[in-house]
Amino acid sequence: MGLFASKRKILGRGVHFSTNEEGPPRYSPHHFDGSTVHRNHGLQIPPTIVVSDEESSTSERRGSRAELRRSSVYSTMDLVPQLEHYANSLPRQMMRSRPSLETLRKTFEVVEIGMDGASTSDSGSLPGPDMGNEDSQDPNIKAPVRFGWIVGVMVRCMLNIWGVILFLRLSWITSQAGIVLTCVIILMSVVVTNVTALSISAIATNGRVVSGGAYFMISRTLGPEIGGPIGMVFSFANALACALNTVGFAEVVRDLMQEFDATMVDPVNDVRIVGVLTITVLLLISMAGMEWESKTQILFFLVLLISFANYFVGTLIPPSIEKQAVGIFGYRGDIFVENLTPNWRGPDAGFFRMFSIFFPAAIGILSGANISGDLKDPATAIPKGTLMAIFWTTVSYLGIAVTVGSCVVRDASGNGSHILLGNNTDGCVGLACNMGWNFTDCIQSQSCKYGLANSVKVLGQVSGFYYLITAGVFAASLSSALGFLVSAPKVFQCLCNDKIYPYIIFFAKGYGKNNEPLRAYMLCYVIAIAFILIAELNTIAALISNFFLCSYCLINFSCFHASITNSPGWRPSFHYYSKWTALFGAVISVVLMFLFTWWAALVTFCIIFLLFGYVNYNKPKVNWGSSVQAGTYNMALSYSVSLTGVEDHVKNFRPQCLVLTGPPNQRPALVDFVGSFTKHISLMICGDIILEQDRKTRPQDATDSLVKWMNKRKVRSFYTPLSADNLRAGSKQLLQASGLGKLKPNTLVLGFKTNWRDSAPESIEDYISTIYDTFDSNYCLCILRMMDGLDISDNLEFEVNQGFEPDENVENQDQQTNEEDTADDMSDEGSSDQIKTVFQNDQGKKTIDVYWIADDGGLTLLVPYLITRRKRWHKCKVRVFIIGDEQNMEEGRNEMLALLKRFRLDVSDVIVMTDIEKQPHPKNRSRFVDSVAPFRLYDGQQEGASVQELRHNAPWKVSDKEFEAFKLKSERKVRLNEIIRKNSQHTALVLVSLPVPQSDCPSALYMAWLDTLTCGLHCPAVLIRGNQQNVLTFYCQ
């Protein structure tokens, strides 16, 4: 009673409550006797595991939350709701679990004994997770750096959105498209990014987000099939974007050097040298840790703010003569009106051309989400920081577009001598004429080098101090490059940890307190250098935009799909989104991909589909509760319900099979046989009847192991275990309750009871009664008999159904498992449990012989037809044997051929058996009599009293009267077996019409008939019978 007693001792010291802002009340000993009983109601206060004030203060100093382990009023073992019980998805922690139902149902004495000494209850003493600070480690180790929403998301996103396009292209776009259309372009881009940000916010607040950013969100929402490809493409796109921004910085540095007549080698190699040096420095900053990287980004942010302030102050300063010469005249209404409308220049100029040039300036919205693992509270930081970043960057873009369009004319010569000295403006062309400047010559010759339409340095020329804008360009390009250099390894590390693709797990290893992916950093560095040195960056730039748009599309689609599936697990705390706006964002992203660069869009989709095909083929063993799973469930449920309103039609009949396999891995031949004509066609349910005496020895994970076994064998079947007292009771329950609506079995498939002669009478009675119940339930029936039996479980510890005792011979002696392989047989590891059967072999050009003795509605013909549709069986020829007389043999054969032709069944031959009426060979007749002999009563040789006693003691035995009454039928079965053995000894498969037992037919005699019909064959034999309803038709309606 160790733990139980300790509880009482603690309670004996009393309890008082202490609260704080960080967690629930803590309990400590003080002035309360927990062992007393309430005087009025006799209610015993449930014991509580107590943490004292001293202990709680110590745990607070260590940064961990005091644990509350209090039982509910229902039971001392039944705990109150606790956060730790729901934290089973958190990594690197040992979780507490609530007591199981089995533990709660135990008697008080059993629980008390189990708790004596070492605690054995399910609510054991494993350390619970520290939910207050999950990353708390040893107090001597410094905690990892975690960022809030401003530094971690908003600043990072703003830095990535503010790129070189802002400083070097926005003024030129304004001159081409005009102020109005430029604002439209900015707002259209913001619509796409804002809708995507709303989708990101919804996904990020639907549960805890760890590292991996956009990849993590997409993969956990849409599953690994979609998440894996986009994670690979998104990581690569970030690496390329890092290279592009580095090259953008290097080109600005080269141009600045050329202004001072400084050259290292030549213009091209100067860009390469500066680019490699720059990205090396950025790599060192990244590898120094997120703390250093964050400080660097803040420095860049401050430089950008100063450059913005420098620009806006410059627009207010009255322009000098030098500024007016380059087209800068300050705020003027006529310049504003002139620049409102577009002025397209160049053969490719147009709205969507300008849109495609500007849109990459908006692709930085995922920068905060990509480092989600380094945020204090991703669910709060990502929505707030991303949306605020979009708002402020949009204001800055619109402000610069409007102000620069109000201050600068489109064309200027830059020549100070072009000033008009008088008021004569005759022959002067352009808006500058009204302001005393004549730029007519360069306008007419289209040789102007300054103005909005001609210079990319307008912002620097407008600003108060030119080189502060240059510093802003440096900060924008370097901050974007650094942001992408950090994002790519973080996303790639998460992808590697998921083990979706081979050979990349090497890059998953993290180092230091922040689990920095140093190996992934080096990979990103190598990729970036490769494209800095050798790539055609203008071509790759188009791919990058498409990669990011593809990511936006899938993020929006993830949000839409998760919403439309109505999964109970989709409960985002961010409510300001709509599934329809998310769908709009997904569609518009695809449209923009093709409008920008159609060939790059095709390349992107081809890469995505190739990566998707690989993941879909390999089926990674992960289960993230994706919306695809929820959607699959919704579709299955919807179709199943709608199917209930559809009336059955003979054209749509499918043999939906309930297969009494027991554990499926112990009768693989039976599983493979049914799978050969149901896979991708109809329903298959493997029923496992577990007898009461076998329940205690059955492993707890047996169901999961058997399902894995079937999945590994690629068997499309459900597995249904059922506890019952005997085979008949279990099968009867399965016949009545299996299936759902119209997805309900109509055919029962059994294995043949080969050892029936040595079985107990009750076992035979159960087996035959199961057949009776099948026909009474209006089910079709198939019984499979293999030459050496079906069971491979002789040496397995796991129990088998008593209705199918193992045979003396196993299916294949050289494939028997030994005692050491017992555990493997129930698992999905290795290949020892995947025994190959005859139904998995290529049958070549053998024949399938069908003995259609009785008209059962056509199931006897339909099953072999379905089997021959399989690749392994499609070369087999089907022969049909029918009964006829010698005089009308040809006429009967032609009639059957005509019928089969109208059924559109490809039958190679029809054979009429005219000698079925002949007497069987005496030796075969004697063998049949001998097989029944142990089950005969032999009451004809006894007196009346003795006969009654015999019948009372052995009611299951066959009386002489019954044996004589069925003698003719028995001889017909023996004769039919002779014909079958003569014609079908070495065929691939034999199907024989199953005789329907009469109600007065003894079970042992009927069992002997089934044995006689199929004995002596060296191929699988199937006794098959329909339910006397048509399953074939030659009509179109």
Phi, psi and omega in degrees: 000035187304300184291320181299315180294321181297326177298314183294323179296318179295316181294330181298337180276353177096165183222140165223161185263140171225134184239157171215183186280346190266341185200186181287173181301146173253155185243135178219155185292125175184113167055045175204131181258102183288345182271355180283164180248140180300130188290325185276322188244352180068029182269123178274130179291127181296141181292154182228136171283123194251140170247122185287170178299317180297317180294319182294322179294324177296316180294326177295320179297330179276359177080018180243153184274135178296140186269136179248115183239078184249137179275157179278176181285349182283321185201152177290340179267342184272109188275154175287161180301134180222145182298325184298333182290343183251011186258029185287353179263358181282138182278163171058032180219151175267123189266148169275149177233147176287157180296146180283166177299325179297318179294318181294331182274351177293153178291162182301321182294319181295317179296319182295318178294319180295335181272352180293138181073233179289137182289130181244002182285162181291341178270032189309188191259031173294143180295132180282161180288148178271096186282339180289323179211091189295337183265009181295131182238204175303136183300339179281346181264133181292136182293150179293156181283130177231140186251151174274189187284335182284301182287321186284328186239302188297307181298318182296317179293317180298320179295321180285330177286318175286102181238193182293337179298324179301316186270330189249347184232337186296320179294321179293320177297322179296322179292324181285306187272345186083163183297317184296307182291331175295317176297322177297317178299315179298315182291324177295318177297320181293326177300313179297312183290327181289317176298319178296321178296322176296320178294319177300317182297319179295315181293319183293334180263005177263066182106174186281130179257126175256198184294157178123343174055230184301321178299314181300316182295314182292315184294321181284344178263314183259354178096170184292335181297321178267320183295320180300307178300317183289330176295319179294313181293319182293320177298315180296320180296321178295321178295318179292322178296326175298315179297318182296315180293327177293318177296321176301318176296316182296324179292322178295318178298317178299316180296322179294321177295321181294330177297330179258017178057041179246126179221135178277304180231286175206167185305320182290310182289333175298318177298318180296316182295311180297321180297314180295317179297319182295312183291334175293317177297318178297323177297316180297321177296317181295316182287343176290343177123162182295333180294315178292319180297320180294319178297321178296318179295323178295321176300314177300321182296317179296319178298319179295318179298319178296319180294324176296313179300321178299321180292309184294326174294321179297328179290338181270340181285131178302132185289142175279175178299321181296319179291320179296329179294333179262012172096011182259120185233010182078184184290120178219137181295322181292325176294318179300314181295319180297322183272002177294320186267157182285157175217082186291133179228136180100156185293331184261005184292141180174172184299309183288336174294316178293323178298316182293329178287322183280325191304322178304343177289349183251009189271009183269012186289345181267002185297320178290319180294331183292339176251035183305331179290345181255013180261148178294313181221085184303324184297330178267319187292318185296309179297311185294311183294318182294314181293321177294321178297318178297319182297308185291322178292325176296316178300318181293318179297313181296319180297316181291319180298317182288317183290318180291328177286346179264349186247336191237135175279165184287324186231134175208150184271333185082002182263118182294342180283352182275015178284142178275124183276332179244194179264007182279116180244020180297131178079001179277133182244136175110160182294334182295342180299325180290346183248014173088023180230143181241100179255025187299317185299310182288331178292314182290326178271358181054042181244014179295137181253356183231173185102170182303320188278350190236336184243138177266003182254023185298318183299320178293323180289328180285326188296168180291321180227117190303315190284347171292326175292321175300319176297323176297320176298316178300313182296319181295313182290318181291321179294320177295316179299317179294320178297316178291326179294330176278321184293314185302310180295325180297314179294317182293326177298317178296319178298318180294321180297332180283347175057041178279323179247148181282162171069008180245359181299337179303327184274002183277342186295133178250158183229148173080182184293333179262009179055050184290130180279075185298322179294320178292327175300315180296321178297314178298321179298316180295316179298315181297317179296320180301318182279336173292323185276318192237346191281155170272094193291331178296324177289316181294330180301321177296320178296321182297314178302320180290323177298315180292320177297323177296321176296316178299319180301314183286328175296314178296319179293326177300315179295316179297314184294319178296327180283319186287337181280351178055037179289134177299338180280353179269095182224063181294139178282346174270114189258356187270060177215166177221141179296332182282324174292326176296318177296319177300317178298321179294316181293314183294330177295318178294318179299316181295325178303315182281330178290323181290298182212101188295322182290326177292325177296318178296318178299317180300312182293324177298317178297316180299316182292323177296313178294323177297317180299321179296313181294319181294328179285320184278340179050074180300145184275070176229150178221104184252010181060047186287163178292339175296320176297317178296320178295321176299317178297315180300316180296315180298317180294317181296314180294324180295318180291317180294331180292335181293337179271001181263126179287147179293145176223143185298330180294334182258013180294136176226137177287098180268113197254133166258114188251118178277083184269344197066208171300119188302330183286353178262351174226064183297329180295319179295320178295314182292324180298310181292322178297333182292339177238006176243341186298128182063012182237311187210184186279142174222127178234123175270111180266131180239106181272113183261116179287156186302320182290347182262352185295321184289331181270355182282127178300148182294328182262021183298318181299312179298320181295320181289324176295319177297322179299316180293321179295319179295327178278357180061042176265123180269088185209153169270155177239125183232102173277147182213129178272135181205164180285329181205175183298316184294316180297318180294315181294326179294320177294320178295319179299324184276326191250348183290148175093176183215114180061234178281347175276065185235137181300146173236002182221129175260134180241125180242158166269148182288139181275085187296324184266034185295331181295329183260005184272160175293148180304323180296325180294317177296318181298319177299316184296310181291323178296328175297320177295317177301314181297327179297312179291324178295332178273005180064034176267152166282165185219137172230137175234120182262131176235125175260156183302318184249019179091172184258326188285140173240024191252020183302320185258015180264142179286335183291132185290152177245164179299133181290344176285347180227071181297150180298149177276166177291325178258138175267172188297321181209112189299322184283358178247013179294144176268148177262182184299329183289339182266007184300313182294324181296332185292335180264003184247174178255016180263144178075182181243003183293335181272357179257078182279132182281139180243172183297334182283353176261358181270154173285121187275353178065221184254036175286181180244154170248116184261127182244118177261091183272084186279320184232144180281107183253009182107350175113358181298326180298332177268328184292319183298310178298328176297315179296324180295320182289350175282348178281150184300321183287343186242358192289343177275349182289144176262141181259126174247138181247127178252129179232164179266138178200173177257161187293327183292321184250028186298312184292322179294318178295322179295316180295321178297318180293320177299320179295320179295314180295325178294321179289333174283352181061038177258131182277092181249128184284328184201151173238125183243127180265124179268109183260352184252025180291337182279349182292156178288140178291164178296138182304324181295318179290324177295319180295323179297321178294315180298319180295325181291331180272340187309315181296345184251009181268151182272331183052049183276351180290339181264003182251163176277172187301311182294320180293325180296315180298321179294320179297315180294328180287323182281331183222071183293343183277352183280158184270123178283161179298323180296315179294322181297319180289323181297326182256016185297315181297317179296323179295319180294326177295322178296320180294318180295318179297323178296323177298318179294319180297315181294329180288321187263337191229034184295322187235033175280173180284325184200142177239130174241128184234136177299129181279129176290137178277123183287138173282159186295335182264008181278125179297145183298317182296322180291318178295322177297322178294324177298313180299321179293317183294320183298328189244006184281157174078011180261148180256020179222164176299138179237137182237122170268119191227143179210128173282181181260025177069017175244144186299132171241357176234147176210152176249014176264159179271352183218000000 
